[in-house]
Every structure is written in C-alpha cells, then in structure tokens.
Short mmCIF file of C-alpha atoms and ligand atoms in Angstrom, two decimals:
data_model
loop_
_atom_site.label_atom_id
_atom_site.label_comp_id
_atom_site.label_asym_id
_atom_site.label_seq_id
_atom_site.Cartn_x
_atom_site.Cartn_y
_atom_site.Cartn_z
CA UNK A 1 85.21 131.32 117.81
CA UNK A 2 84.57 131.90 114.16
CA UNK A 3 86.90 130.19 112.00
CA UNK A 4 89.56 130.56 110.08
CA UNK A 5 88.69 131.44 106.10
CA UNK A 6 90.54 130.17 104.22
CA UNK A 7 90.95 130.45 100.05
CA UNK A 8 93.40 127.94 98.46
CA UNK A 9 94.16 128.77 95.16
CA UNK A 10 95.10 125.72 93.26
CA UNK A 11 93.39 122.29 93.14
CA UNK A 12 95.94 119.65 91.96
CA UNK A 13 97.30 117.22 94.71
CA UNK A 14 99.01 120.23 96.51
CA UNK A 15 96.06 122.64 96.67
CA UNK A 16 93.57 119.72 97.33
CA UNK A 17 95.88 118.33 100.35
CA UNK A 18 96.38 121.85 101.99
CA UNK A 19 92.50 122.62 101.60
CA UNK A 20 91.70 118.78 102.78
CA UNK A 21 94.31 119.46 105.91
CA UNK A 22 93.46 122.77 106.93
CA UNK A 23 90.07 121.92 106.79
CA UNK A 24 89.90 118.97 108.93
CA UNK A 25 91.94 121.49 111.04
CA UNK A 26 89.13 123.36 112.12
CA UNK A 27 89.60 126.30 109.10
CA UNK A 28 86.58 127.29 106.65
CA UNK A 29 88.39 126.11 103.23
CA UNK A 30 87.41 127.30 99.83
CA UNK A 31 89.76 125.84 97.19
CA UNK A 32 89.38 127.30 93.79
CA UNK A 33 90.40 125.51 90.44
CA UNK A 34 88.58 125.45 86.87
CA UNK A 35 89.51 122.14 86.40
CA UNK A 36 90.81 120.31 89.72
CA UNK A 37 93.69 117.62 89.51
CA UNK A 38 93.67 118.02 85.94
CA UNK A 39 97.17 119.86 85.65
CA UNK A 40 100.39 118.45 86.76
CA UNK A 41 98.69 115.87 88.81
CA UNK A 42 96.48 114.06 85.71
CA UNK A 43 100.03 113.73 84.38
CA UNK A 44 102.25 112.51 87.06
CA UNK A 45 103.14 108.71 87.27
CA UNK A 46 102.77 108.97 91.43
CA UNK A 47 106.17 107.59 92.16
CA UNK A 48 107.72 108.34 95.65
CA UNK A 49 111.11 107.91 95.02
CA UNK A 50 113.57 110.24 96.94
CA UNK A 51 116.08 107.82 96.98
CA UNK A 52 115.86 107.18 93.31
CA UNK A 53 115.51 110.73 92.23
CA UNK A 54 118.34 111.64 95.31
CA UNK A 55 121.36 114.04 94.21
CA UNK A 56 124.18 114.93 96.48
CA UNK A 57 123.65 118.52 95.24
CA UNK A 58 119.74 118.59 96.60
CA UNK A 59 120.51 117.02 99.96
CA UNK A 60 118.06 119.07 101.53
CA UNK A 61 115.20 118.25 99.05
CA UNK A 62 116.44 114.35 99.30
CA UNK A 63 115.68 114.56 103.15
CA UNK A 64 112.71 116.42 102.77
CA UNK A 65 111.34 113.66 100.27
CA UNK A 66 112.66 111.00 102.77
CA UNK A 67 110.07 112.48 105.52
CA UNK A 68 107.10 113.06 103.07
CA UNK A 69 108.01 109.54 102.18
CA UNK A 70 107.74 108.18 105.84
CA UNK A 71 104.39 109.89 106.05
CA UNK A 72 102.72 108.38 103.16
CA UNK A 73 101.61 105.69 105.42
CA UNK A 74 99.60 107.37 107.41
CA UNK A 75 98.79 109.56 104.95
CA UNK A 76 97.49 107.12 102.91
CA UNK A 77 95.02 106.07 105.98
CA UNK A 78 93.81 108.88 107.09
CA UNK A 79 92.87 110.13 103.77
CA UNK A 80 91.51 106.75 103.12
CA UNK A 81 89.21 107.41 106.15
CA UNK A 82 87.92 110.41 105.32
CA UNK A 83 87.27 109.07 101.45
CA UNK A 84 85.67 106.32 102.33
CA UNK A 85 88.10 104.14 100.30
CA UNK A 86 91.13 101.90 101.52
CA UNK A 87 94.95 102.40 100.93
CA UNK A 88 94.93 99.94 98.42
CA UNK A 89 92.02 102.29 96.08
CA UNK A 90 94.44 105.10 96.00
CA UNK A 91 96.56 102.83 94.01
CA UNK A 92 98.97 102.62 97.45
CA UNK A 93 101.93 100.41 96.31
CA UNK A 94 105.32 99.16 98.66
CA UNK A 95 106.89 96.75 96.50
CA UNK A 96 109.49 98.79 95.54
CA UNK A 97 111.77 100.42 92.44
CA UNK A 98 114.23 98.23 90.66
CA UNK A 99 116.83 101.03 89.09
CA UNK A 100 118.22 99.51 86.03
CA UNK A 101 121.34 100.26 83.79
CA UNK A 102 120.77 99.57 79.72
CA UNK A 103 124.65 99.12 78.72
CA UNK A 104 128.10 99.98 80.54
CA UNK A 105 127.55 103.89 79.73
CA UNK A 106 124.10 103.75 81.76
CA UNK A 107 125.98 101.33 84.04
CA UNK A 108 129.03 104.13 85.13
CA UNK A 109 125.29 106.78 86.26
CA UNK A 110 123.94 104.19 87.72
CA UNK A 111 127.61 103.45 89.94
CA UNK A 112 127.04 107.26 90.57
CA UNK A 113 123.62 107.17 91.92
CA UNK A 114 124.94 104.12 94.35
CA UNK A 115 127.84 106.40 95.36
CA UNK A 116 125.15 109.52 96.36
CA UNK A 117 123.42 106.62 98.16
CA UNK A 118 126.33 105.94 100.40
CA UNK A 119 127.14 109.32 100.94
CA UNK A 120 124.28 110.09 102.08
CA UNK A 121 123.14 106.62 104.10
CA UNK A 122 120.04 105.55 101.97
CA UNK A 123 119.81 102.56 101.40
CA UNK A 124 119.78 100.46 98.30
CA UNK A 125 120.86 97.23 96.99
CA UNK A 126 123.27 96.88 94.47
CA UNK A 127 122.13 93.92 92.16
CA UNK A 128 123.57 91.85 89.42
CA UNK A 129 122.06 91.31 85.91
CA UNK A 130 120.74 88.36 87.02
CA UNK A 131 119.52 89.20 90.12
CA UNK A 132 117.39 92.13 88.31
CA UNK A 133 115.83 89.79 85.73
CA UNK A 134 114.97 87.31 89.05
CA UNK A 135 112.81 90.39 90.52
CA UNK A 136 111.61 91.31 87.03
CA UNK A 137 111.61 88.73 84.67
CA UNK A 138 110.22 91.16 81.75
CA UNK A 139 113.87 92.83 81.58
CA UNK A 140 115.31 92.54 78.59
CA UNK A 141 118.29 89.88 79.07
CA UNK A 142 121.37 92.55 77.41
CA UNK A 143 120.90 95.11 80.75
CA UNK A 144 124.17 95.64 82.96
CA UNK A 145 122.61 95.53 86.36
CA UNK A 146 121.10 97.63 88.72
CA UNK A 147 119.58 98.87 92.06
CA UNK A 148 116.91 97.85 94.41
CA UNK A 149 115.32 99.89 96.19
CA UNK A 150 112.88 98.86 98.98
CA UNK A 151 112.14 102.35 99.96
CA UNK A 152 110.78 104.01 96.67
CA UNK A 153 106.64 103.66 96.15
CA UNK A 154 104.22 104.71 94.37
CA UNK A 155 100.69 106.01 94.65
CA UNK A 156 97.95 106.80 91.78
CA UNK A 157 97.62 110.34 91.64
CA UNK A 158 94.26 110.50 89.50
CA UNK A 159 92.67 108.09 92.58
CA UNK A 160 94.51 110.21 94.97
CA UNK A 161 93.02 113.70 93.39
CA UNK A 162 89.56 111.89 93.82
CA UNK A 163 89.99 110.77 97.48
CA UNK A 164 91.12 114.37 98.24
CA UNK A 165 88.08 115.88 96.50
CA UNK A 166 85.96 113.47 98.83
CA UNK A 167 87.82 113.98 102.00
CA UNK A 168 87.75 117.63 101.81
CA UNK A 169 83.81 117.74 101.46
CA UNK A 170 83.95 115.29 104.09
CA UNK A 171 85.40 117.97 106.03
CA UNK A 172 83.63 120.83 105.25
CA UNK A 173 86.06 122.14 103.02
CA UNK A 174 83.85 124.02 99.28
CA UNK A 175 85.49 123.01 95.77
CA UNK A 176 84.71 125.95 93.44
CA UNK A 177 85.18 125.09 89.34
CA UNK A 178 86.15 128.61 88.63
CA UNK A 179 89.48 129.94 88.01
CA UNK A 180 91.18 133.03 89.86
CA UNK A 181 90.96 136.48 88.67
CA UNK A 182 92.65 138.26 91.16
CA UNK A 183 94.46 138.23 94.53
CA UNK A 184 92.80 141.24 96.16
CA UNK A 185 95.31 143.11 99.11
CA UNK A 186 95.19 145.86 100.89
CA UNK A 187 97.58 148.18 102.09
CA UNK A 188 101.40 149.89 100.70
CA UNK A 189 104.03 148.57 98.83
CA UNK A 190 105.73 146.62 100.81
CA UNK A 191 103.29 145.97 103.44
CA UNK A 192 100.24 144.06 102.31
CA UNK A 193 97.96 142.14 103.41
CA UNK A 194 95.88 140.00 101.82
CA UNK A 195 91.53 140.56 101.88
CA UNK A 196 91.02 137.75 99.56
CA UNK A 197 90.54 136.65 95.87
CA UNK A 198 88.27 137.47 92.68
CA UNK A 199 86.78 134.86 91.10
CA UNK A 200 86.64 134.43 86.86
CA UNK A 201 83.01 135.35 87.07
CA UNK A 202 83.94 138.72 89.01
CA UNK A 203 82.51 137.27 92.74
CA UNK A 204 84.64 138.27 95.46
CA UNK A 205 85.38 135.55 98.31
CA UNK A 206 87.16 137.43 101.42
CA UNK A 207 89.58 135.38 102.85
CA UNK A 208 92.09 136.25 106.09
CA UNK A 209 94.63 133.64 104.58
CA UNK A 210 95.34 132.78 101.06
CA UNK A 211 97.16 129.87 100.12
CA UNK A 212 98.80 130.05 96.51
CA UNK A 213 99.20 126.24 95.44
CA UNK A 214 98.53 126.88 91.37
CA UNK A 215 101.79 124.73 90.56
CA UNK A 216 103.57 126.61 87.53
CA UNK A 217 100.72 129.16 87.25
CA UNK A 218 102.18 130.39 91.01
CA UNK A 219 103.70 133.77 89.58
CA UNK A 220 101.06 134.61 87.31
CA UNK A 221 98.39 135.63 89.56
CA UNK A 222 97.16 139.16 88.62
CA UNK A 223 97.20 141.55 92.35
CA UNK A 224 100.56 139.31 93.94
CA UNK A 225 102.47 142.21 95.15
CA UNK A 226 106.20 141.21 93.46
CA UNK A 227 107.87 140.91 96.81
CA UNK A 228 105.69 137.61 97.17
CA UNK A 229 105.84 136.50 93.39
CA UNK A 230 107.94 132.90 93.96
CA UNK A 231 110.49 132.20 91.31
CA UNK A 232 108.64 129.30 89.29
CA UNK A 233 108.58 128.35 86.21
CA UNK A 234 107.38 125.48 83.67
CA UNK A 235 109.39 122.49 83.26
CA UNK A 236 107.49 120.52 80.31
CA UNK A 237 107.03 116.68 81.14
CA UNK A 238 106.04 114.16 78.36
CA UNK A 239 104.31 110.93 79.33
CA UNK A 240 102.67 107.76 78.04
CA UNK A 241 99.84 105.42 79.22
CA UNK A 242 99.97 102.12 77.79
CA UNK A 243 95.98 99.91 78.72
CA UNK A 244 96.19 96.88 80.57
CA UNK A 245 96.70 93.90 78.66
CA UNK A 246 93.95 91.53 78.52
CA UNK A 247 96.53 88.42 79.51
CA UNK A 248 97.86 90.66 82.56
CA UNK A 249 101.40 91.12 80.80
CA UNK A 250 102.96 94.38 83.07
CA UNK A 251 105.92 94.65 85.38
CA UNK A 252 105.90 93.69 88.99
CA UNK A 253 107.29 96.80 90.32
CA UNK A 254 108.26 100.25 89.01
CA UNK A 255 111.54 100.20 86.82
CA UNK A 256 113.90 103.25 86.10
CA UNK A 257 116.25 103.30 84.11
CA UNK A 258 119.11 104.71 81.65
CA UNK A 259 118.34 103.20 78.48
CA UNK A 260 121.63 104.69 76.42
CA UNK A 261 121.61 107.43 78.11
CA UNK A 262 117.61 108.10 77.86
CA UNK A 263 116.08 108.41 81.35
CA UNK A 264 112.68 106.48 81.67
CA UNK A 265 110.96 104.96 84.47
CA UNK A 266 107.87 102.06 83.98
CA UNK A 267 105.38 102.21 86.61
CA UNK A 268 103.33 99.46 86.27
CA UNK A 269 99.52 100.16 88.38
CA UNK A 270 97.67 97.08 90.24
CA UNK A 271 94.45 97.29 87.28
CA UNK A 272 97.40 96.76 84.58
CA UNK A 273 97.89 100.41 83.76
CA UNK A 274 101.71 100.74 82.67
CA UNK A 275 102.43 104.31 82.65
CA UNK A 276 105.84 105.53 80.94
CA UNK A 277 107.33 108.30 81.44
CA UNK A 278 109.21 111.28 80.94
CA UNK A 279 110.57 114.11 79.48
CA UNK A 280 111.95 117.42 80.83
CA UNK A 281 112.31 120.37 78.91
CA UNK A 282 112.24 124.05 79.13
CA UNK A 283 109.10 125.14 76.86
CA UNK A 284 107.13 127.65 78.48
CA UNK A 285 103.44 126.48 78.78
CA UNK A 286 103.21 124.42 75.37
CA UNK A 287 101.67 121.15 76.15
CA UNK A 288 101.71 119.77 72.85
CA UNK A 289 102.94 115.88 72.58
CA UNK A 290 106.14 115.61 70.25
CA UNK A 291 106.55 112.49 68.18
CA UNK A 292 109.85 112.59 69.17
CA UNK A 293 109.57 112.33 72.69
CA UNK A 294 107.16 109.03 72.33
CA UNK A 295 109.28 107.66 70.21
CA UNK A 296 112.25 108.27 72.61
CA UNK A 297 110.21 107.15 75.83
CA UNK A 298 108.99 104.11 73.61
CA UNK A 299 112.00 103.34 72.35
CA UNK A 300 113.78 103.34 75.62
CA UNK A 301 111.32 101.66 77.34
CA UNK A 302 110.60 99.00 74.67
CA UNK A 303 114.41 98.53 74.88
CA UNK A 304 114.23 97.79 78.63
CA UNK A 305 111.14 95.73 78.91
CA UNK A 306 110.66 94.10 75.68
CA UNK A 307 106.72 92.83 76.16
CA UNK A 308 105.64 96.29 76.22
CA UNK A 309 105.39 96.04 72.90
CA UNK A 310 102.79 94.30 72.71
CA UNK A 311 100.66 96.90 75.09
CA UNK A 312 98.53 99.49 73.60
CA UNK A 313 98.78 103.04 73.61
CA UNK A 314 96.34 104.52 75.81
CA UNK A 315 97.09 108.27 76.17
CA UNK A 316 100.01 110.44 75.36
CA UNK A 317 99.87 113.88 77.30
CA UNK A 318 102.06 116.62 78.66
CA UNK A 319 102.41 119.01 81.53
CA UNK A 320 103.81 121.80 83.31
CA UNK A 321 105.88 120.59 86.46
CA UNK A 322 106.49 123.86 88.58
CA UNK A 323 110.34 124.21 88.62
CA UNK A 324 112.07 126.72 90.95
CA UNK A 325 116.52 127.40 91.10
CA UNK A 326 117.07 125.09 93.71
CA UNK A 327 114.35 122.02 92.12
CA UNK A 328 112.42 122.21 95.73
CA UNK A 329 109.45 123.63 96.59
CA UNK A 330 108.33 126.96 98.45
CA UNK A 331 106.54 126.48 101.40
CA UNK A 332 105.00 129.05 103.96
CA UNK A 333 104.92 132.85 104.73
CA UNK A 334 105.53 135.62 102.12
CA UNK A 335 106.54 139.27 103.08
CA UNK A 336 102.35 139.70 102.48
CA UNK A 337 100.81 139.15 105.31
CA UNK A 338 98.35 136.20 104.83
CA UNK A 339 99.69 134.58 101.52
CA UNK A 340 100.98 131.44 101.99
CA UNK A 341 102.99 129.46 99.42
CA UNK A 342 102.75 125.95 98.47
CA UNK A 343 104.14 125.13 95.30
CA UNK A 344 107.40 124.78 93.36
CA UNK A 345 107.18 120.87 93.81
CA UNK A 346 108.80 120.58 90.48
CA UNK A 347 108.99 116.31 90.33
CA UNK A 348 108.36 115.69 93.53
CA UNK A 349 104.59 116.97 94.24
CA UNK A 350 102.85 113.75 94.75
CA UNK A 351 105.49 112.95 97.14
CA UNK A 352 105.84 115.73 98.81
CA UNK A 353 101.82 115.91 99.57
CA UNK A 354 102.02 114.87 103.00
CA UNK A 355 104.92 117.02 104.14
CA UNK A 356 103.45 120.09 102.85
CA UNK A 357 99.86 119.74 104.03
CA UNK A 358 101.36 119.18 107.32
CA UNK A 359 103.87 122.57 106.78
CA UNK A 360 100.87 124.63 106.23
CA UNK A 361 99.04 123.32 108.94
CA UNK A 362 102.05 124.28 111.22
CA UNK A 363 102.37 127.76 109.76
CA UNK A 364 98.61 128.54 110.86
CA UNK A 365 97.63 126.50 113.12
CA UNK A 366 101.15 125.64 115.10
CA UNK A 367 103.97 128.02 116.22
CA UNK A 368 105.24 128.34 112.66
CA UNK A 369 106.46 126.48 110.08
CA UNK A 370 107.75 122.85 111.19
CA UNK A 371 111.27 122.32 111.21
CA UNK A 372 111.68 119.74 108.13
CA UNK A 373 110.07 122.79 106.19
CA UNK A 374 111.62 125.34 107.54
CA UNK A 375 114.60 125.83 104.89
CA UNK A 376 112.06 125.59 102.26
CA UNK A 377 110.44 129.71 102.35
CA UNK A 378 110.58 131.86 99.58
CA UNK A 379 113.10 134.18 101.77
CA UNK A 380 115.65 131.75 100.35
CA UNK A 381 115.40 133.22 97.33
CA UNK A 382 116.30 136.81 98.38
N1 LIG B 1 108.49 112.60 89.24
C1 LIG B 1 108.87 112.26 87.95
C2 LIG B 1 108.71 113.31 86.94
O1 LIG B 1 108.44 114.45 87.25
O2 LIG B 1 108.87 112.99 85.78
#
C-alpha cells in the first residue's frame, strides 16, 4: 500500500512531534520550516506545569495538560530511542516546582491558586516560609510561603527540538529549510480539499493531508480557505538566560512566583543554565526585547532568589506564543478536507507535545480524534 503523504507545515516542537509521530506511524512526512525550532520553541523555558499554570476557568485545558503531563514519560523514552540520546539529554527533569509568594499581596494569589487546586483535586503542598527556604535554600529569607508541587517538570526544549529533528530522520520523515508559500486546494467554497503546499522557492510538494502546526503564523497562510483559518493570534513572551556559574550557584528546582505582584518563574537546567522568564503582552509580531521587561523579570527574580545576581546575562529574546479565546489549542479536522490543525498551544506547547502528536495520530491513523482531544477542534469556535 503506498503511504500516506504527508506535509506538516511548521517545525517548532509541535510540527516536529506530529511529523516525528506520524512518521514512525507508517506516513511519508515532509515537514517544512525556514528555520526549525527556532520560533516559540528557542524561547520557551520547557516547564510542564498544569498544575501550576491550572485555572478553574480552563478546566478543560488543566486536564488536558494533566494527560500530556502523564505522557511525558514515555514520551521522553521513546523519543530518546529513536534520537539516540537518554531522557536525561533532553534536559528531562522530576524534581518538581516550588510556587512561591513574595509578600502577603502575592501570598492572598497564591491562597487562590491552592483553592483551584482543591477544587479541582490536584495535588499540592501547602508549605511554610521555612519549609520553602529548606527545599530551596537560595530564597530570599522576607518570602510569605508557598506551594510544592511534585507534579510540575520540566524538559529543555532546544535539546528536545534536536532529538525530534533526529528521530524524525530516524524515521523516514524529510526536514525541508524552506518556508511555505501557499496551501494549494482544490475544489468550491466551502468544500475543499487540500492537493498540497508551495514551497518559498515556487516547488510544489502534493500532499493528501496537510498538517498546519506554524504556531502564531497558523492564520496567515496564503490559499487557507477562511472556513479553516483558526482564530490565533500572537501573545508576545519576554525571557532571560542567565550562563552557568562557574561555582555551580543555581536553584535546585524550578521556582514561580509573585514577586509584588510580578509573575516570574526560575527554571534552573542540570548544565547550570538558569532561564527566567516571562512576559505576556498583546504586540502583534514585534519581537524586540524591552528594557523594561528585563528589568521587571530581573528585578522580580533578583528579589526572589537573591544569588542570581551574581549570574551573567546570557541572552535576552522574545517570541510569539500562539494564543487562541479559550488559551487552548486547536487540534484535528477543519471543514477542508485534509487540513489538519495543530496549534494554538499558547503556554502550554512543550507540554502539550505528547498529547497532540498522539491526537493527530488518532485523527489519521485511528477512528478519529482521541477522546482527551476531542473538545479541542476548531468547530468550537463556530
Ligand atoms: N509556559 C510559560 C510561558 O509561556 O511563559
């Protein structure tokens, strides 16, 4: 039987893990990108926290984080396997998130957060002051207390983009450097279907399925019929790398916190990387680093962990996180037959990597989209 061709359009963590899935499914996977992993991915600190980043409001997104979450494992192995690498390289780290409140202000959010918890059974430890400055001794001694929470990880998504780019070779899957043109469809308004894409260059790749994973670029493909165009749009994010220190100074485990009111989170990597992050704000593509935003994320950070300061700046960058109404992503069929959506992720795309490669999987290869991802289709929106 010939297979299944497949064109992924998109090569961050989302496109990469639907290409690298599908492939070692048994389809012929072309996944197109001008520079792979080096949008939204190069800038994401990796965490998998759906229990730190849970809302009462998002229930369905915290659940669907919980199960990408519980995957990870496994994830982490089998794409390990097909890397040639261990767990451990892709910067594969259980110890935890400590979620910390700065004075009594951050302490009444943080109460919050512990009452979404409860309501909706995850589990987290309430800790004193002291308690938090046992786990992480770096704290500064003035914070108010916080959470624990065993089930928040991380991973390192520039080691994770790499595995993927090995794993999907490894499986047959083609990486093209080349941007798309075009979504080429045939048919009327209103009932496409899709023949394939057009490269930069003006080469045409026919394609029976094409999976749209471009992150905040989703709705600007030239040729996407508008019934299919999903409702995304840029949600700038602001973060900081500070180098490994040459005495090992860096947090045990990743720390978020309110820091008077300014959300930051600390993720400390295993070579000594401390990675600081972020901002959110509603800028349209601009990528530019303000001096306002480091010196927030600085100063809140700074604030929290006190030896920091003695790290040095490594790399301040920005991105475009793929925001949608709802915050969660858009998964599956369109009303064009043979587009497939995978994007949307928003803050939540390394963590939602395994869930959605194993979504798209299920759409072609299974009886349809799985249940976990079922609520998650761009009919939703309409
Ligand atoms: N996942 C954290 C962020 O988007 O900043």
């Amino acid at each position: 039987m010939t297979p299944r061709r497949v064109v992924v359009v998109g090569g961050g963590i989302i496109g990469l893990t639907v290409g690298w899935r599908l492939a070692a499914a048994g389809a012929e996977v072309t996944v197109c990108d001008p520079a792979p992993g080096r949008g939204s991915s190069w800038a994401a600190a990796g965490m998998l926290a759906p229990i730190g980043e849970a809302s009462a409001a998002e229930a369905p997104l915290t659940r669907l984080g919980l199960e990408s979450v519980r995957r990870w494992p496994t994830f982490a192995d089998e794409l390990s396997a097909d890397a040639d690498c261990t767990p451990d390289d892709l910067g594969f780290r259980r110890e935890g998130t400590l979620q910390v409140a700065f004075d009594d202000d951050d302490r009444r959010a943080l109460d919050e957060l512990a009452a979404v918890h409860r309501l909706l059974g995850l589990e987290s430890e309430v800790c004193s002051a002291r308690r938090c400055r046992q786990i992480e001794p770096l704290l500064a001694p003035s914070i108010r207390g916080g959470l624990l929470v065993v089930g928040d990880w991380q991973v390192d998504p520039r080691r994770v983009v790499g595995a993927l780019v090995r794993a999907l070779s490894r499986r047959g899957g083609r990486l093209v450097t080349s941007a798309v043109r075009r979504l080429r469809t045939t048919g009327e308004p209103g009932a496409h279907s899709v023949e394939g894409i057009e490269l930069e260059d003006g080469t045409e790749l026919e394609a029976a399925t094409v999976v749209l994973a471009s992150g905040a670029r989703a709705a600007l493909l030239d040729g996407l019929p508008k019934e299919a165009v999903p409702p995304i749009r840029p949600v700038k994010g602001e973060i900081l790398r500070l180098a490994a220190a040459p005495f090992g100074l860096r947090p045990s485990l990743t720390v978020r916190a309110s820091v008077r009111g300014q959300f930051v989170y600390v993720v400390p990597r295993a070579d000594g990387e401390v990675v600081v992050g972020a901002t959110m704000q509603e800028a349209g593509f601009d990528t530019g680093v303000r001096a306002g935003a480091v010196l927030d994320l600085l100063r809140a950070a700074i604030d929290l962990l006190p030896a920091l300061s003695e790290l040095s700046v490594a790399e301040c960058l920005a991105a475009s996180r793929p925001g949608t109404p709802d915050n969660a992503p858009v998964l599956g069929p369109t009303p064009v037959d043979g587009l497939l959506l995978a994007t949307g992720h928003h803050r939540n795309g390394v963590l939602l990597a395994p869930v959605t490669g194993d979504a798209l999987v299920g759409a072609l290869f299974g009886s349809g989209l799985p249940r976990e991802a079922a609520s998650f289709t761009l009919g939703r929106f309409t």
